[in-house]
Each structure stands twice: as structure tokens, then as C-alpha cells.
Amino acid sequence: MKTRHLFCLLLLSTGMIYTSCTRDQVISADQPISEAEAIQWKPADGIARFIPQEYKDNILAEDLAFAERLLLNPKEEGLAARGQEIHIAAGSSNALAAAIASAGHGDVIVLDPGDHFETGTVYIDKTISLMGYGANYISSGVVYASDFNVKSALHVTAKGCISTIRGITFKSTETHPGVCIFLENTKSIKVLYNTFENWNLAIMSAASDFGTILGNKIIADPSWSTGEILEADGMLFSDGKHNQVTNNEVSQALLGIFAGGSQGMDFGNYTHDCFIGQIFCRVPAGGYMHGGSTIDGIDIDTKTSAARWLAAFNKSENNAFTGYLIIDGAHDNNLQNNSTKTNGAYDYYAVGDSHLFGFFTPKAFNNTINAYGYQTVKNCAVNTIIRGGILIDPALDPCE
């Protein structure tokens, strides 16, 4: 049922059914930042000066300052004292767990340039930095499962708070790998400048707060588009607060960036060639994809939908269905100064009570969309503030 419904959506978005809109439905708005400035944003421009104060307060001041420094200088390592370095030579096999066990609090484990092979799940259960400039982490035994009871390659537990994972290319020997990085009830984790190739889910953040996900490149397993697997996503947040998602690129996913939890910042990200570029939503009860699924035996057990996120200066292009989807009770989110191009059905879609995904999701409410004049906006949600854009005519394209 779910697979069939997703393919119906794909057909809708690629031209089997057309939507219509009219210029006379544009709602005028004061756009404080021009589209040209938003599109031309580059990391060296920083982020703090573009963020309203009320949203700056969602992110720890030191985390925002670190992101500013990192965008200016990707080699920035922060102000914390650097621990002892433990090097793992290229060609290693299942060496990481022992290195973590021997590491002290705050030590730095360096994967030397080259290939490193790991089987199954490696747990990070203490504060470390895992660095790997030029290193390939090649996982095996972590595979996609049709019932979504999956394993992760790296599992960061609550005891691994304040850890960093940086500069690694994550690959797999499996045709359809499972979850790459699983953040479980963590705080202040930094995932920086990594590359993820062909994963079912690159980053899963469950009930984790104050994370910084910056500068990563995710190329998801595209097999969902042929029906070989049901779903593959870029990064996903379930509950958790105050997470910062900045300057990442996600492609080929069913869902590029899944914003859940509350009071997050989603800035300067590029989602393209997905089904849905960005989604503000609630992870379905019982699992990260649907009821009954687990990661490393952990039931995600999501409590709330996306709330009070700021999404700004993002680009969402060439997605089969929509650039930005607000659904499943998502509320009080602010989407502003985001660019779009060649999305299949809509640039923005705020959804009311719906069975869009084959199961009931309640209406989104109290969200704000500041759109540019050419962007299409379908609004079926409650009390959506829309400034700018081209409103889809509900008489021609009805809500459910």
C-alpha cells in the first residue's frame, strides 16, 4: 500500500496530473533579503547576521560561533583542549572499537588516509573525536531490512556526548546498506564534513539535543525510485531540540532533510534530485520509517512533530514532488528566503488532514512561508502565514 502510494505521488509530480496557479493570487510581502543575496550565499558570508534574534536564541551561542568560524575556515577545530591522538593505520580491520575502548575522555582517534574496514555496529560511548581526513570507513554487515529493523554502522550513545565525527567518507560493501550514524539521546554531537555514499539513512538523530550537522555530503541509495527498496533518506531528526543543520548537500533520497523535534536551525542546505527535498514532520510512531521498526533494537518512539524550526537560505531543486513539505502536525515553523527550481508539483506544500503517505497525518498549523514571487505554494494547512509566491488554486487542485 505504502509503496504503491509513493509511486502514485511520483507519477503526479512528473506530469501525469497537472496543477494550475494564477498570478493574481500573489500575496505581497516585504522580503528583507533579496533572492539574489540568498542564492549567492556562500559559507564565507557566515550565518549569524542573517538569523533573527529569536532564532539565534534556539542555538547555543558557542555553537553558533563555532559554525561561523568553521564556515570561514573548515580546518577550525574549536576552543576545547585537544586530547591525545590515537592513529589507526590505513588497511585496518575492525580496529575502531578497541581504539575507542583505550581512549581517554576527549582523545582524538585519527583514521589515517586510506581504507578502514569495519563489520557490524561500532559504539561510541565516551567523549572522543573521530577524525579521518582522506579516510574511507568501509562498513559491512549493516544492511537495509524490509521490516526496517536495521543496524547502524556508528551508534553514539548518551555517554558519547560532545563527540565529533569529522572528515570521513562512509561507504559499504553491501548493495543496500542500513543506517550509517545513529545519535541516540545524545547532546552536543558534531558531525562535520563527512561524505555518505549509498546509505539507506546517513544520519539518524533520535531525542538528541544541541547537535551540529555541518558541511556533509549525502548521496542516498536511489533504489527507492525503482521499487527495489521502500525508502532511503538523507538525515532525519526525531524529537530533540536546538539542533543546527548547516551547509549540507543531500541528493537521491526519498526524503532529503527530515526536520523533527523543535527549535532547530536549518540554514544554507542544498537538497536536490530527491522525491521531497525537505520535510517538516513527525517520525511515524514505532520507528523511523513506519510502525514496528527499530535501529540497533531501539524503538525511536517519536513524541512530537517539527516545531519552531527556522529554515532559511536553503536551496531545494529538481525534486520529483516538492521542495518543502510541512505535514503531520508540524507547527510554528518559519521558512524564509529559500530558493527553489524545477520541483515536480510544488515548491512549498503545507498539508491539512491527509493520507498523503498512505496513513493518516493531522493538519499542520501556524507555520510561516515567505516565498519569492515565482515559487508555487499549495496551502491546505491551518493558519499558514504566506507572504509572496503563487498560490495554487484549490478549485483546480483540491486539498484532501
C-alpha positions as a printed Julia matrix, in Angstrom:
400×3 Matrix{Float64}:
   0.0    0.0     0.0
   2.69   2.45    1.0
   4.96   1.64   -1.94
   2.07   1.95   -4.34
   1.09   5.3    -2.87
   4.61   6.68   -3.2
   4.72   5.71   -6.86
   1.36   7.4    -7.37
   2.91  10.55   -5.9
   5.84  10.18   -8.25
   3.5    9.98  -11.23
   1.6   13.02  -10.01
   4.74  15.04   -9.66
   6.22  14.15  -13.01
   3.35  15.34  -15.14
   0.57  12.74  -15.22
  -1.66  15.28  -13.48
  -1.04  19.0   -13.71
  -1.71  21.72  -11.19
  -2.64  25.27  -12.04
  -1.96  28.6   -10.41
  -2.62  32.22  -11.13
  -0.55  35.33  -10.67
  -3.48  37.3    -9.24
  -3.33  35.19   -6.07
   0.09  36.51   -5.07
   0.14  37.9    -1.53
   2.51  40.84   -1.35
   5.24  40.72    1.27
   8.23  42.6     2.5
  11.25  40.45    1.66
  14.1   41.81    3.81
  16.67  39.77    1.89
  16.68  39.57   -1.89
  16.57  36.26   -3.69
  19.87  37.08   -5.37
  21.52  37.53   -1.98
  20.06  34.26   -0.72
  21.09  32.3    -3.81
  24.57  33.79   -3.83
  25.16  32.99   -0.16
  28.43  31.18    0.43
  29.95  29.79    3.62
  32.36  32.71    3.95
  29.34  35.01    4.36
  28.6   33.36    7.69
  25.14  32.85    9.12
  24.66  34.9    12.28
  23.86  38.18   10.56
  21.05  36.56    8.56
  19.25  34.98   11.54
  16.55  36.82   13.53
  17.46  37.14   17.19
  14.58  34.95   18.33
  16.06  32.05   16.34
  19.63  32.75   17.4
  18.42  32.03   20.9
  17.46  28.5    19.79
  21.13  27.61   19.29
  23.83  27.8    21.95
  25.9   30.93   21.39
  29.13  28.92   21.39
  27.72  26.5    18.79
  26.68  29.35   16.52
  30.09  30.99   16.93
  31.82  27.68   16.17
  29.75  27.28   13.0
  30.7   30.81   11.93
  34.4   30.07   12.4
  34.11  26.69   10.7
  32.4   28.15    7.64
  35.2   30.68    7.31
  37.9   28.08    7.98
  36.93  24.4     7.54
  40.08  23.38    9.45
  38.8   25.09   12.6
  38.75  22.63   15.5
  37.12  24.65   18.26
  38.38  26.01   21.53
  38.32  22.86   23.65
  41.63  21.32   24.69
  42.72  18.6    22.29
  43.31  15.19   23.85
  45.82  12.52   22.99
  45.9   11.34   19.38
  45.43   7.67   18.59
  46.19   6.79   14.97
  44.74   3.82   13.12
  46.81   2.94   10.07
  45.24   2.51    6.65
  44.13  -1.01    5.83
  42.83  -1.59    9.37
  40.2   -4.26   10.04
  37.77  -3.91   12.97
  40.24  -1.73   14.86
  37.97   1.15   15.85
  36.16  -0.43   18.82
  39.45  -1.25   20.54
  40.73   2.28   19.9
  37.59   3.74   21.47
  37.91   1.42   24.46
  41.51   2.54   25.05
  40.82   6.25   24.51
  40.51   8.7    27.36
  37.9   11.42   27.65
  38.39  13.91   24.83
  41.02  11.9    22.98
  41.25  12.11   19.2
  41.12   8.93   17.12
  42.54   9.54   13.66
  41.8    7.2    10.77
  44.86   7.66    8.6
  44.27   8.28    4.88
  43.17   5.13    3.09
  40.62   2.36    3.64
  39.41   1.15    7.04
  37.14  -1.89    7.25
  34.54  -2.38    9.99
  31.99  -5.17   10.42
  28.7   -4.5    12.18
  27.95  -1.72   14.66
  30.68   0.26   16.44
  29.53   2.1    19.58
  30.84   5.49   20.67
  30.11   5.5    24.4
  32.54   8.15   25.61
  33.53  11.64   24.53
  36.01  11.37   21.65
  36.77  12.96   18.32
  36.84  10.59   15.35
  38.79  12.23   12.53
  39.53  10.89    9.1
  40.69  13.38    6.51
  41.24  11.25    3.43
  39.97   8.11    5.19
  37.32   5.72    3.9
  35.22   3.92    6.51
  34.03   0.79    4.69
  31.23  -0.96    6.53
  29.89  -4.48    6.09
  27.12  -6.39    7.82
  24.94  -3.29    8.22
  22.16  -3.78    5.7
  18.77  -2.47    4.71
  15.93  -4.62    6.07
  12.48  -4.74    4.53
  10.92  -4.67    8.02
  13.18  -1.72    8.95
  14.63  -3.47   11.99
  18.05  -2.25   10.96
  21.55  -1.82   12.32
  23.8    1.22   12.25
  27.48   1.45   11.4
  28.25   4.01   14.15
  26.0    4.27   17.21
  26.64   7.24   19.51
  25.03   6.73   22.93
  24.24   9.26   25.65
  27.67   8.6    27.18
  29.24   9.75   23.91
  28.03  13.32   24.34
  30.2   16.15   22.99
  31.85  13.79   20.5
  32.83  14.78   16.96
  32.77  12.73   13.75
  34.65  14.55   11.03
  36.19  14.28    7.59
  35.36  10.63    6.82
  33.91   9.06    3.68
  31.43   6.38    4.72
  30.96   3.54    2.26
  29.65  -0.01    2.44
  30.29  -3.35    0.81
  26.53  -4.04    0.94
  24.25  -3.38   -2.04
  21.74  -1.67    0.25
  23.39  -0.5     3.48
  21.34   0.36    6.57
  21.84   3.38    8.85
  25.28   4.98    8.93
  25.34   7.23   12.04
  22.76   6.81   14.82
  22.69   9.51   17.51
  20.69   8.13   20.45
  19.77  10.53   23.28
  22.98  12.48   22.8
  23.95  16.06   23.44
  26.3   18.38   21.57
  27.46  15.95   18.89
  29.22  17.43   15.88
  29.04  15.65   12.51
  31.25  17.68   10.18
  32.46  17.48    6.59
  31.75  13.8     6.04
  30.62  12.09    2.84
  27.98   9.35    2.86
  27.63   7.15   -0.21
  24.59   5.0    -0.96
  23.17   4.63    2.58
  19.55   3.9     3.43
  19.8    6.64    6.06
  23.0    8.62    6.54
  22.29  10.37    9.85
  19.56   9.49   12.35
  19.23  11.81   15.35
  16.81  10.48   17.98
  15.94  12.59   21.04
  19.33  14.3    20.71
  19.9   17.97   21.53
  22.33  20.72   20.54
  23.81  18.8    17.61
  25.77  20.47   14.82
  25.45  18.79   11.42
  27.57  20.86    9.06
  29.27  20.55    5.7
  28.31  16.95    4.98
  27.55  15.47    1.56
  24.96  12.71    1.37
  24.26  10.68   -1.76
  21.46   8.32   -0.77
  20.68   4.85   -2.12
  18.44   5.69   -5.12
  16.86   2.23   -5.29
  13.63   3.51   -3.7
  12.87   5.17   -7.05
  12.75   1.78   -8.81
  10.86  -0.01   -6.03
  13.82  -2.18   -5.08
  13.65  -0.74   -1.55
  10.83   1.24    0.03
  12.67   4.26    1.33
  16.08   5.91    1.64
  16.58   9.24    3.4
  19.38  11.72    3.94
  19.2   12.91    7.53
  16.35  12.57    9.99
  15.6   14.23   13.33
  13.15  12.58   15.72
  12.35  14.73   18.75
  15.39  16.53   20.16
  15.87  20.28   20.47
  18.24  23.02   19.37
  19.9   21.14   16.51
  21.79  23.09   13.87
  21.84  21.8    10.28
  24.04  23.99    8.1
  25.62  23.88    4.63
  24.93  20.21    3.86
  24.15  18.69    0.46
  21.68  15.81    0.1
  20.71  14.08   -3.14
  18.92  10.97   -4.45
  16.89  10.47   -1.25
  13.18   9.9    -0.88
  13.28  12.49    1.91
  16.34  14.73    1.82
  16.29  16.51    5.19
  13.62  15.43    7.69
  13.23  18.12   10.35
  11.58  16.83   13.5
  11.84  17.87   17.11
  11.86  21.57   17.93
  13.76  24.84   17.91
  16.23  23.81   15.25
  18.04  25.84   12.62
  18.14  24.65    9.0
  20.4   27.02    7.07
  22.19  27.03    3.74
  21.5   23.4     2.84
  21.16  22.1    -0.72
  18.69  19.29   -1.4
  18.27  18.12   -4.96
  17.14  15.19   -7.07
  15.13  13.76   -4.18
  11.41  12.99   -4.0
  10.89  15.59   -1.27
  13.76  17.98   -0.65
  12.93  18.97    2.92
  10.1   17.79    5.15
   8.87  19.19    8.48
   7.09  16.28   10.08
   6.86  13.68   12.84
   8.56  10.32   12.51
   5.76   7.71   12.43
   5.1    6.04   15.77
   7.15   2.93   16.36
  10.03   3.54   14.02
  11.99   5.8    11.76
  10.06   4.76    8.66
   6.92   3.08    9.9
   5.44   1.41   12.98
   7.35  -1.54   14.41
  10.81  -0.72   13.09
  13.94  -0.27   15.21
  17.58   0.79   14.91
  20.01  -1.43   16.82
  16.98  -2.74   18.69
  15.93   0.77   19.78
  12.34   1.87   19.14
  12.54   5.52   18.14
   9.18   6.32   19.84
   8.75   9.85   18.49
   6.64  12.15   20.66
   6.16  15.35   18.67
   6.18  16.86   15.2
   8.51  19.56   13.89
   8.03  22.82   15.75
   9.68  26.24   15.79
  12.34  25.46   13.2
  13.9   28.24   11.17
  14.61  27.19    7.58
  16.48  29.88    5.68
  18.85  30.32    2.72
  18.33  26.72    1.63
  18.17  25.55   -1.98
  15.8   22.75   -2.98
  15.89  21.83   -6.64
  14.8   19.18   -9.12
  12.86  17.16   -6.55
  10.19  14.9    -8.03
   7.34  16.03   -5.77
   8.08  19.17   -3.74
  10.89  21.27   -2.37
   9.5   21.85    1.13
   6.69  19.81    2.74
   5.03  20.76    6.05
   2.85  17.93    7.37
   1.71  15.74   10.27
   1.03  18.39   12.89
   4.16  20.43   12.19
   3.64  23.88   13.65
   5.17  27.29   14.24
   7.96  26.74   11.73
   9.34  29.66    9.74
  10.52  29.1     6.17
  12.09  32.21    4.67
  14.49  33.2     1.9
  14.74  29.69    0.48
  15.28  29.16   -3.24
  13.73  26.51   -5.47
  13.98  25.31   -9.05
  12.23  22.67  -11.19
  10.4   20.84   -8.41
   7.78  18.47   -9.81
   4.47  19.53   -8.27
   5.06  22.41   -5.83
   7.84  24.42   -4.29
   6.05  24.55   -0.92
   3.19  22.37    0.32
   1.57  22.87    3.74
  -0.71  19.89    4.31
  -4.0   19.58    6.19
  -5.54  16.37    7.49
  -4.21  13.88    4.99
  -3.44  10.34    3.89
  -0.65  11.55    1.62
   1.71   8.79    2.79
  -0.92   6.06    2.99
  -1.74   6.65    6.67
  -3.45   9.49    8.5
  -1.44  12.59    9.39
  -3.07  15.55   11.17
  -3.03  19.06    9.78
  -0.04  21.34   10.03
  -0.75  24.71   11.65
   0.66  28.14   12.47
   3.55  27.93   10.01
   5.03  30.84    8.05
   6.21  30.69    4.44
   7.98  33.7     2.95
   8.17  32.8    -0.73
   9.7   34.5    -3.72
   7.38  35.67   -6.47
   7.84  32.71   -8.82
   7.52  29.99   -6.17
   4.38  27.85   -6.07
   2.69  27.34   -2.71
  -0.09  24.85   -2.03
  -1.73  25.51    1.32
  -4.17  23.07    2.92
  -2.96  23.63    6.48
  -4.46  25.82    9.21
  -3.43  29.4     9.89
  -0.48  29.38    7.5
   1.01  32.83    7.0
   2.08  33.09    3.36
   3.95  36.09    2.02
   4.74  36.18   -1.67
   4.68  33.28   -4.06
   1.99  31.93   -6.38
  -0.85  30.26   -4.53
  -2.2   27.06   -6.02
  -5.92  27.4    -6.73
  -7.76  24.81   -4.56
 -10.59  24.71   -7.08
  -8.17  23.32   -9.64
  -6.02  21.27   -7.25
  -8.22  20.41   -4.23
  -7.0   19.54   -0.77
  -7.85  16.08    0.54
